[in-house]
mmCIF file of C-alpha atoms in Angstrom:
data_model
loop_
_atom_site.group_PDB
_atom_site.id
_atom_site.type_symbol
_atom_site.label_atom_id
_atom_site.label_comp_id
_atom_site.label_asym_id
_atom_site.label_seq_id
_atom_site.Cartn_x
_atom_site.Cartn_y
_atom_site.Cartn_z
ATOM 1 C CA UNK R 2 -105.266 -51.327 120.095
ATOM 2 C CA UNK R 3 -102.959 -53.754 117.778
ATOM 3 C CA UNK R 4 -100.733 -52.991 114.544
ATOM 4 C CA UNK R 5 -101.846 -55.772 111.980
ATOM 5 C CA UNK R 6 -99.102 -55.857 109.083
ATOM 6 C CA UNK R 7 -100.372 -57.475 106.125
ATOM 7 C CA UNK R 8 -97.225 -59.164 104.289
ATOM 8 C CA UNK R 9 -96.222 -61.668 101.942
ATOM 9 C CA UNK R 10 -93.071 -63.818 100.755
ATOM 10 C CA UNK R 11 -90.757 -62.067 98.613
ATOM 11 C CA UNK R 12 -92.010 -58.849 99.130
ATOM 12 C CA UNK R 13 -88.509 -56.674 99.446
ATOM 13 C CA UNK R 14 -90.297 -53.916 101.190
ATOM 14 C CA UNK R 15 -91.720 -56.455 103.735
ATOM 15 C CA UNK R 16 -88.282 -57.818 104.161
ATOM 16 C CA UNK R 17 -86.291 -54.378 104.784
ATOM 17 C CA UNK R 18 -89.335 -53.519 107.127
ATOM 18 C CA UNK R 19 -88.131 -56.759 108.851
ATOM 19 C CA UNK R 20 -84.607 -55.557 108.988
ATOM 20 C CA UNK R 21 -85.018 -51.858 109.792
ATOM 21 C CA UNK R 22 -88.265 -51.864 112.410
ATOM 22 C CA UNK R 23 -89.453 -55.635 113.437
ATOM 23 C CA UNK R 24 -86.351 -56.224 116.034
ATOM 24 C CA UNK R 25 -86.886 -52.677 117.882
ATOM 25 C CA UNK R 26 -90.830 -52.407 117.446
ATOM 26 C CA UNK R 27 -91.697 -54.438 120.670
ATOM 27 C CA UNK R 28 -89.462 -52.134 122.949
ATOM 28 C CA UNK R 29 -90.865 -48.828 121.771
ATOM 29 C CA UNK R 30 -93.708 -47.053 123.132
ATOM 30 C CA UNK R 31 -95.672 -47.700 119.611
ATOM 31 C CA UNK R 32 -94.981 -51.283 120.235
ATOM 32 C CA UNK R 33 -96.240 -51.243 123.614
ATOM 33 C CA UNK R 34 -99.618 -49.053 122.625
ATOM 34 C CA UNK R 35 -99.940 -51.591 119.341
ATOM 35 C CA UNK R 36 -98.648 -54.697 119.433
ATOM 36 C CA UNK R 37 -97.911 -56.073 116.133
ATOM 37 C CA UNK R 38 -99.923 -59.051 114.751
ATOM 38 C CA UNK R 39 -98.739 -60.557 111.028
ATOM 39 C CA UNK R 40 -101.155 -61.845 108.639
ATOM 40 C CA UNK R 41 -100.468 -63.186 104.921
ATOM 41 C CA UNK R 42 -102.156 -61.354 102.353
ATOM 42 C CA UNK R 43 -103.358 -64.443 100.594
ATOM 43 C CA UNK R 44 -105.087 -65.716 103.837
ATOM 44 C CA UNK R 45 -108.318 -64.863 104.672
ATOM 45 C CA UNK R 46 -108.121 -61.787 107.374
ATOM 46 C CA UNK R 47 -109.327 -62.727 110.649
ATOM 47 C CA UNK R 48 -113.243 -62.326 111.271
ATOM 48 C CA UNK R 49 -112.433 -60.586 114.773
ATOM 49 C CA UNK R 50 -111.383 -57.427 112.770
ATOM 50 C CA UNK R 51 -113.505 -55.310 110.450
ATOM 51 C CA UNK R 52 -110.869 -54.120 107.805
ATOM 52 C CA UNK R 53 -112.264 -50.699 105.587
ATOM 53 C CA UNK R 54 -111.274 -52.526 102.605
ATOM 54 C CA UNK R 55 -109.368 -55.046 100.752
ATOM 55 C CA UNK R 56 -105.290 -55.078 100.750
ATOM 56 C CA UNK R 57 -103.953 -54.265 97.505
ATOM 57 C CA UNK R 58 -100.102 -53.962 98.370
ATOM 58 C CA UNK R 59 -97.278 -55.271 100.942
ATOM 59 C CA UNK R 60 -96.575 -54.212 103.438
ATOM 60 C CA UNK R 61 -99.852 -52.877 104.493
ATOM 61 C CA UNK R 62 -99.876 -51.841 108.352
ATOM 62 C CA UNK R 63 -103.391 -51.554 109.862
ATOM 63 C CA UNK R 64 -103.913 -49.792 113.473
ATOM 64 C CA UNK R 65 -106.799 -51.566 114.645
ATOM 65 C CA UNK R 66 -108.701 -50.571 117.729
ATOM 66 C CA UNK R 67 -111.773 -52.523 119.558
ATOM 67 C CA UNK R 68 -111.808 -54.594 116.212
ATOM 68 C CA UNK R 69 -111.800 -51.941 113.544
ATOM 69 C CA UNK R 70 -109.873 -50.388 111.327
ATOM 70 C CA UNK R 71 -108.586 -46.835 112.237
ATOM 71 C CA UNK R 72 -106.140 -45.691 109.715
ATOM 72 C CA UNK R 73 -103.693 -47.850 107.816
ATOM 73 C CA UNK R 74 -100.339 -46.910 105.856
ATOM 74 C CA UNK R 75 -99.869 -48.813 102.828
ATOM 75 C CA UNK R 76 -96.054 -49.157 101.561
ATOM 76 C CA UNK R 77 -92.976 -48.927 103.425
ATOM 77 C CA UNK R 78 -90.671 -46.089 102.080
ATOM 78 C CA UNK R 79 -88.335 -45.944 105.095
ATOM 79 C CA UNK R 80 -87.655 -45.568 109.034
ATOM 80 C CA UNK R 81 -88.660 -41.681 109.508
ATOM 81 C CA UNK R 82 -91.620 -41.934 107.063
ATOM 82 C CA UNK R 83 -93.125 -45.147 109.229
ATOM 83 C CA UNK R 84 -92.339 -44.069 112.876
ATOM 84 C CA UNK R 85 -94.148 -40.379 111.987
ATOM 85 C CA UNK R 86 -97.046 -41.868 110.518
ATOM 86 C CA UNK R 87 -97.919 -44.645 112.932
ATOM 87 C CA UNK R 88 -96.771 -41.761 116.038
ATOM 88 C CA UNK R 89 -99.668 -39.710 114.431
ATOM 89 C CA UNK R 90 -102.010 -42.747 113.545
ATOM 90 C CA UNK R 91 -101.680 -43.805 117.496
ATOM 91 C CA UNK R 92 -101.979 -39.932 118.888
ATOM 92 C CA UNK R 93 -105.396 -39.819 116.687
ATOM 93 C CA UNK R 94 -106.807 -43.043 117.562
ATOM 94 C CA UNK R 95 -106.362 -42.328 121.422
ATOM 95 C CA UNK R 96 -107.746 -38.904 120.898
ATOM 96 C CA UNK R 97 -110.668 -40.366 119.588
ATOM 97 C CA UNK R 98 -110.874 -43.065 122.406
ATOM 98 C CA UNK R 99 -110.867 -40.637 124.993
ATOM 99 C CA UNK R 100 -113.073 -37.882 123.558
ATOM 100 C CA UNK R 101 -115.193 -40.769 123.054
#
């Protein structure tokens, strides 16, 4: 499982996420469960990941499980929103993995 952050230079919300979350992300349970991978929205997506659809907004956060998109968050309206959604996405993905 990993978390892909789709970003672009000049994105104010990407910069805000980088200030609010990036320094602590790897130290959190979420960061350990889903290590962060960054890609630029203008680059071709990695061939090893199958995304459900193209990207329209930055930042977009995509939870990837076994090379496939499991869930996504489009935008970054703040820490509480991000942590709550990401936690639910990871729980849902973990529940699906163990049920399958």
